[in-house]
Short mmCIF file of C-alpha atoms in Angstrom, two decimals:
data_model
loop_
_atom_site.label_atom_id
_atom_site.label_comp_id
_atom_site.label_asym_id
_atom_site.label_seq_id
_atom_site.Cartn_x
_atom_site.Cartn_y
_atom_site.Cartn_z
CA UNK M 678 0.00 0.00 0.00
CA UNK M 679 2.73 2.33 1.08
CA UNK M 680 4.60 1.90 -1.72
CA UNK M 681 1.88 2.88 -4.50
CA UNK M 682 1.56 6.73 -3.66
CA UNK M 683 3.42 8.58 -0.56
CA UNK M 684 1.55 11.90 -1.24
CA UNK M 685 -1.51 13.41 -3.39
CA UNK M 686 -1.14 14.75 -6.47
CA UNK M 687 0.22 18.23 -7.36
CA UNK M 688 -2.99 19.99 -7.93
CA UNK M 689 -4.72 18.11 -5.15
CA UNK M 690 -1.90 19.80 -2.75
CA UNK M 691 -2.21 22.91 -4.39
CA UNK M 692 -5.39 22.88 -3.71
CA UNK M 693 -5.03 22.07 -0.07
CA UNK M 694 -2.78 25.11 0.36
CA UNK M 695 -5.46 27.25 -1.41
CA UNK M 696 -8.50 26.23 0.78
CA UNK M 697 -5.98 26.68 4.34
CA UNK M 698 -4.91 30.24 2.66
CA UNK M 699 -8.55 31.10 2.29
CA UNK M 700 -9.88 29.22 5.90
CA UNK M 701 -6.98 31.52 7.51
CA UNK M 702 -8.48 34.99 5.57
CA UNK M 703 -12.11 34.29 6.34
CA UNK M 704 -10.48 33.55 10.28
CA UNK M 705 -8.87 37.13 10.04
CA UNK M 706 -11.89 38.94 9.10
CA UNK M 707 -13.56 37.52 12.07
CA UNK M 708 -10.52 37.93 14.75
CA UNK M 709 -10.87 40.52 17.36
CA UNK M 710 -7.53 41.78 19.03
CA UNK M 711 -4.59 43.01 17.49
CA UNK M 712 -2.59 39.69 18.92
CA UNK M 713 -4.83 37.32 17.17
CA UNK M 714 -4.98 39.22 13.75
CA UNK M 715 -0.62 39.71 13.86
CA UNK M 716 -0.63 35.89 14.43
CA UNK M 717 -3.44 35.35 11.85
CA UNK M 718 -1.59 37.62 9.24
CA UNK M 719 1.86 35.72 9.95
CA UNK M 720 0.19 32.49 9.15
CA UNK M 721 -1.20 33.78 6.06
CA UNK M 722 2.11 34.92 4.57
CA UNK M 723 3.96 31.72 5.85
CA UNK M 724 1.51 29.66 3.66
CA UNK M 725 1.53 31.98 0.78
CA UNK M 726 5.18 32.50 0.81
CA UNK M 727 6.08 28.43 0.72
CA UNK M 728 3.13 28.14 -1.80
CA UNK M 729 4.58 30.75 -4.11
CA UNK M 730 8.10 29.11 -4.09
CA UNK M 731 6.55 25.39 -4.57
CA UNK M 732 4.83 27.15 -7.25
CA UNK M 733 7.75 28.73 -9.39
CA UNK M 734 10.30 26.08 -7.92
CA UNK M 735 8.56 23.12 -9.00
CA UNK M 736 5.38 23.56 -10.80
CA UNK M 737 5.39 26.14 -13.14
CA UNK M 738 8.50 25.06 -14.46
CA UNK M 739 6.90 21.60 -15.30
CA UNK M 740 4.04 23.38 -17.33
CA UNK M 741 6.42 25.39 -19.39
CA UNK M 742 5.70 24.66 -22.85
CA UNK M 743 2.42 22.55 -21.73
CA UNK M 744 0.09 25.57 -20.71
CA UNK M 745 -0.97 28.97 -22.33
CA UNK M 746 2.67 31.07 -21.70
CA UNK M 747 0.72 34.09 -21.23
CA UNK M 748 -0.90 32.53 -18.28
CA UNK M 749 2.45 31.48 -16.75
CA UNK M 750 3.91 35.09 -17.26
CA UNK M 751 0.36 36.25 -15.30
CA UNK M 752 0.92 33.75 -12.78
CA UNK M 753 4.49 34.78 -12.15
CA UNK M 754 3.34 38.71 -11.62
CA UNK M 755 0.35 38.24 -9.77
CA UNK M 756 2.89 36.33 -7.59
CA UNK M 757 5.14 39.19 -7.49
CA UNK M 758 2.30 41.51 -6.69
CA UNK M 759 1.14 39.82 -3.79
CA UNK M 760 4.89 39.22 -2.07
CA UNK M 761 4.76 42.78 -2.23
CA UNK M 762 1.98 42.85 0.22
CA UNK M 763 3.39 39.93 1.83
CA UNK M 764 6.30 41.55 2.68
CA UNK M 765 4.65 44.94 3.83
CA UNK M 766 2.46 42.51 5.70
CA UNK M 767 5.29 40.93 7.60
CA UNK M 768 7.18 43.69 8.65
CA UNK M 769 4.26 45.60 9.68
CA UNK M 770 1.49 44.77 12.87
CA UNK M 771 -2.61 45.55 13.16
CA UNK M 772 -1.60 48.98 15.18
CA UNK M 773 -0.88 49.83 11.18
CA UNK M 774 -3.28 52.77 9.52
CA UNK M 775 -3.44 50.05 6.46
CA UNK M 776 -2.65 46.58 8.15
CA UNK M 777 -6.64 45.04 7.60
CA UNK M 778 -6.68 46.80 3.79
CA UNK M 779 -3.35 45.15 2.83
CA UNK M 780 -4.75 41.73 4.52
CA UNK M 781 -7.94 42.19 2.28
CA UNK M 782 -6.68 42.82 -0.83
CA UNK M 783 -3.97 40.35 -0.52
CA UNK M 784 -7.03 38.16 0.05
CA UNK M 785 -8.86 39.63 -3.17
CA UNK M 786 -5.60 39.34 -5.16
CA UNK M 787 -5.34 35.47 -4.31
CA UNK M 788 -9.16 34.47 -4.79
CA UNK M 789 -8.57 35.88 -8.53
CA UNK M 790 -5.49 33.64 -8.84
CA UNK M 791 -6.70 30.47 -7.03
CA UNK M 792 -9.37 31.67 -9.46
CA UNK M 793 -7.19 31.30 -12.65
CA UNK M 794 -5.04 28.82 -11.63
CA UNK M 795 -8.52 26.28 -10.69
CA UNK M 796 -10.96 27.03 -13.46
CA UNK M 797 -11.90 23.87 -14.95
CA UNK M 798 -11.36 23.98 -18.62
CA UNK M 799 -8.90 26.73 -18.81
CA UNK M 800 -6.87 26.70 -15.88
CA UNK M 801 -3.48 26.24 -15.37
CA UNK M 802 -3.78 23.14 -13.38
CA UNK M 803 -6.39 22.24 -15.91
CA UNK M 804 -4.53 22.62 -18.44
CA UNK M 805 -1.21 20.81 -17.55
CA UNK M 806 -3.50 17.95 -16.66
CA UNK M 807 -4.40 17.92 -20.42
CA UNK M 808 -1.05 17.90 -21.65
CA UNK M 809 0.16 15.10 -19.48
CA UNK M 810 2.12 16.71 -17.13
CA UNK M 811 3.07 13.85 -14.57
CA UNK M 812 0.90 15.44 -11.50
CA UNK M 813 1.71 12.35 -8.71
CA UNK M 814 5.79 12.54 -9.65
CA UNK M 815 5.08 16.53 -8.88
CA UNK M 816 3.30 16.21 -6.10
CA UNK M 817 6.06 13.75 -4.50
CA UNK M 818 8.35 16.56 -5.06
CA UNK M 819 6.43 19.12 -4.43
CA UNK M 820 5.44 17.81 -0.76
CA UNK M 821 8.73 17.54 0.09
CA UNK M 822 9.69 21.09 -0.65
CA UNK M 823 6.88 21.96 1.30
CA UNK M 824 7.84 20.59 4.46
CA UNK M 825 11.66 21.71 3.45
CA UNK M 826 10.30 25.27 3.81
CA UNK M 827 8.10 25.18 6.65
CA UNK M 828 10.94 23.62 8.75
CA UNK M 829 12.95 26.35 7.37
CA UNK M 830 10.20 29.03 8.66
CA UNK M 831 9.95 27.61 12.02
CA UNK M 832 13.56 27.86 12.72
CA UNK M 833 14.38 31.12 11.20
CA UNK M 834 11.44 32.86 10.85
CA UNK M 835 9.99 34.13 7.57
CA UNK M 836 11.75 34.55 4.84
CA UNK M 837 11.84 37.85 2.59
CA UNK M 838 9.94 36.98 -0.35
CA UNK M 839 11.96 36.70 -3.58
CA UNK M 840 10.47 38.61 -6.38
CA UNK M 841 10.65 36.83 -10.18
CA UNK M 842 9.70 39.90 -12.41
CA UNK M 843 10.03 43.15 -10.76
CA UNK M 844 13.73 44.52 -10.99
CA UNK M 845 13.21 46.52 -8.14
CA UNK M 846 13.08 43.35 -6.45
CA UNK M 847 16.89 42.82 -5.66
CA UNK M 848 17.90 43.78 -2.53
#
């Protein structure tokens, strides 16, 4: 038994990660207290920060030349849009003017992503099932990396996030 599958498919973890990300949004709109909404917020960009980097680590680069470029290229910026607000997000704390907007639309610029990325006949994930991409090999590889960078978050904290497309983004 152990030895057919170790871990779900790509998409099916994917997916996972996008239903905690939004379970932990919908938990920060309800939080009271500026201690609960911090620790929310942290938990948000943890996830989105190791999602991003399984993302362009792993499986983007296994649907290049399998799915619609232009989505990858869209895919890639909305990514480097919302490590932006990650980022700001991190380094700032609820006592913010802007804290609760930056959470929100870091929220709305996800759902239109997750959004993108899940539609059923034009997706990406749809359409690197179509074109045979090997999804349980990914996922193996992609669970892994997972757990690589949330042990890597729990020791040291989190990370800056690394920005693909926007030269500003070299520090």
């Amino acid at each position: 038994m152990a030895d057919k599958k170790s871990a779900p498919d790509a998409v099916t973890l994917l997916k996972e990660d996008h239903r905690k990300v939004e379970e932990l949004f919908a938990d920060f709109e309800k939080a009271k207290g500026d201690g609960r909404k911090k620790k929310l917020a942290e938990q948000i960009c943890a996830e989105l920060i190791v999602h991003t980097r399984i993302e362009e680590e792993i499986f983007y680069p296994a649907c290049e030349g399998k799915v619609e470029e232009d989505d990858l290229k869209e895919a890639y910026v909305e990514h480097d849009g919302a490590k932006v607000l990650i980022a700001d997000i991190a380094k700032g704390g609820p006592d913010d003017e802007y804290y609760d907007a930056k959470v929100k639309v870091l929220q709305e610029e996800i759902e239109h992503h997750v959004k993108e990325e899940e539609s059923r006949l034009n997706g990406i994930f749809a359409q690197a099932k179509r074109a045979g991409v090997d999804m349980d090999a990914l996922g193996e590889e992609i669970a892994a990396r997972k757990a690589e960078l949330m042990a890597q978050i729990e020791k040291n904290g989190l990370p800056k996030p690394k920005l693909t497309t926007m030269s500003q983004g070299k520090a």
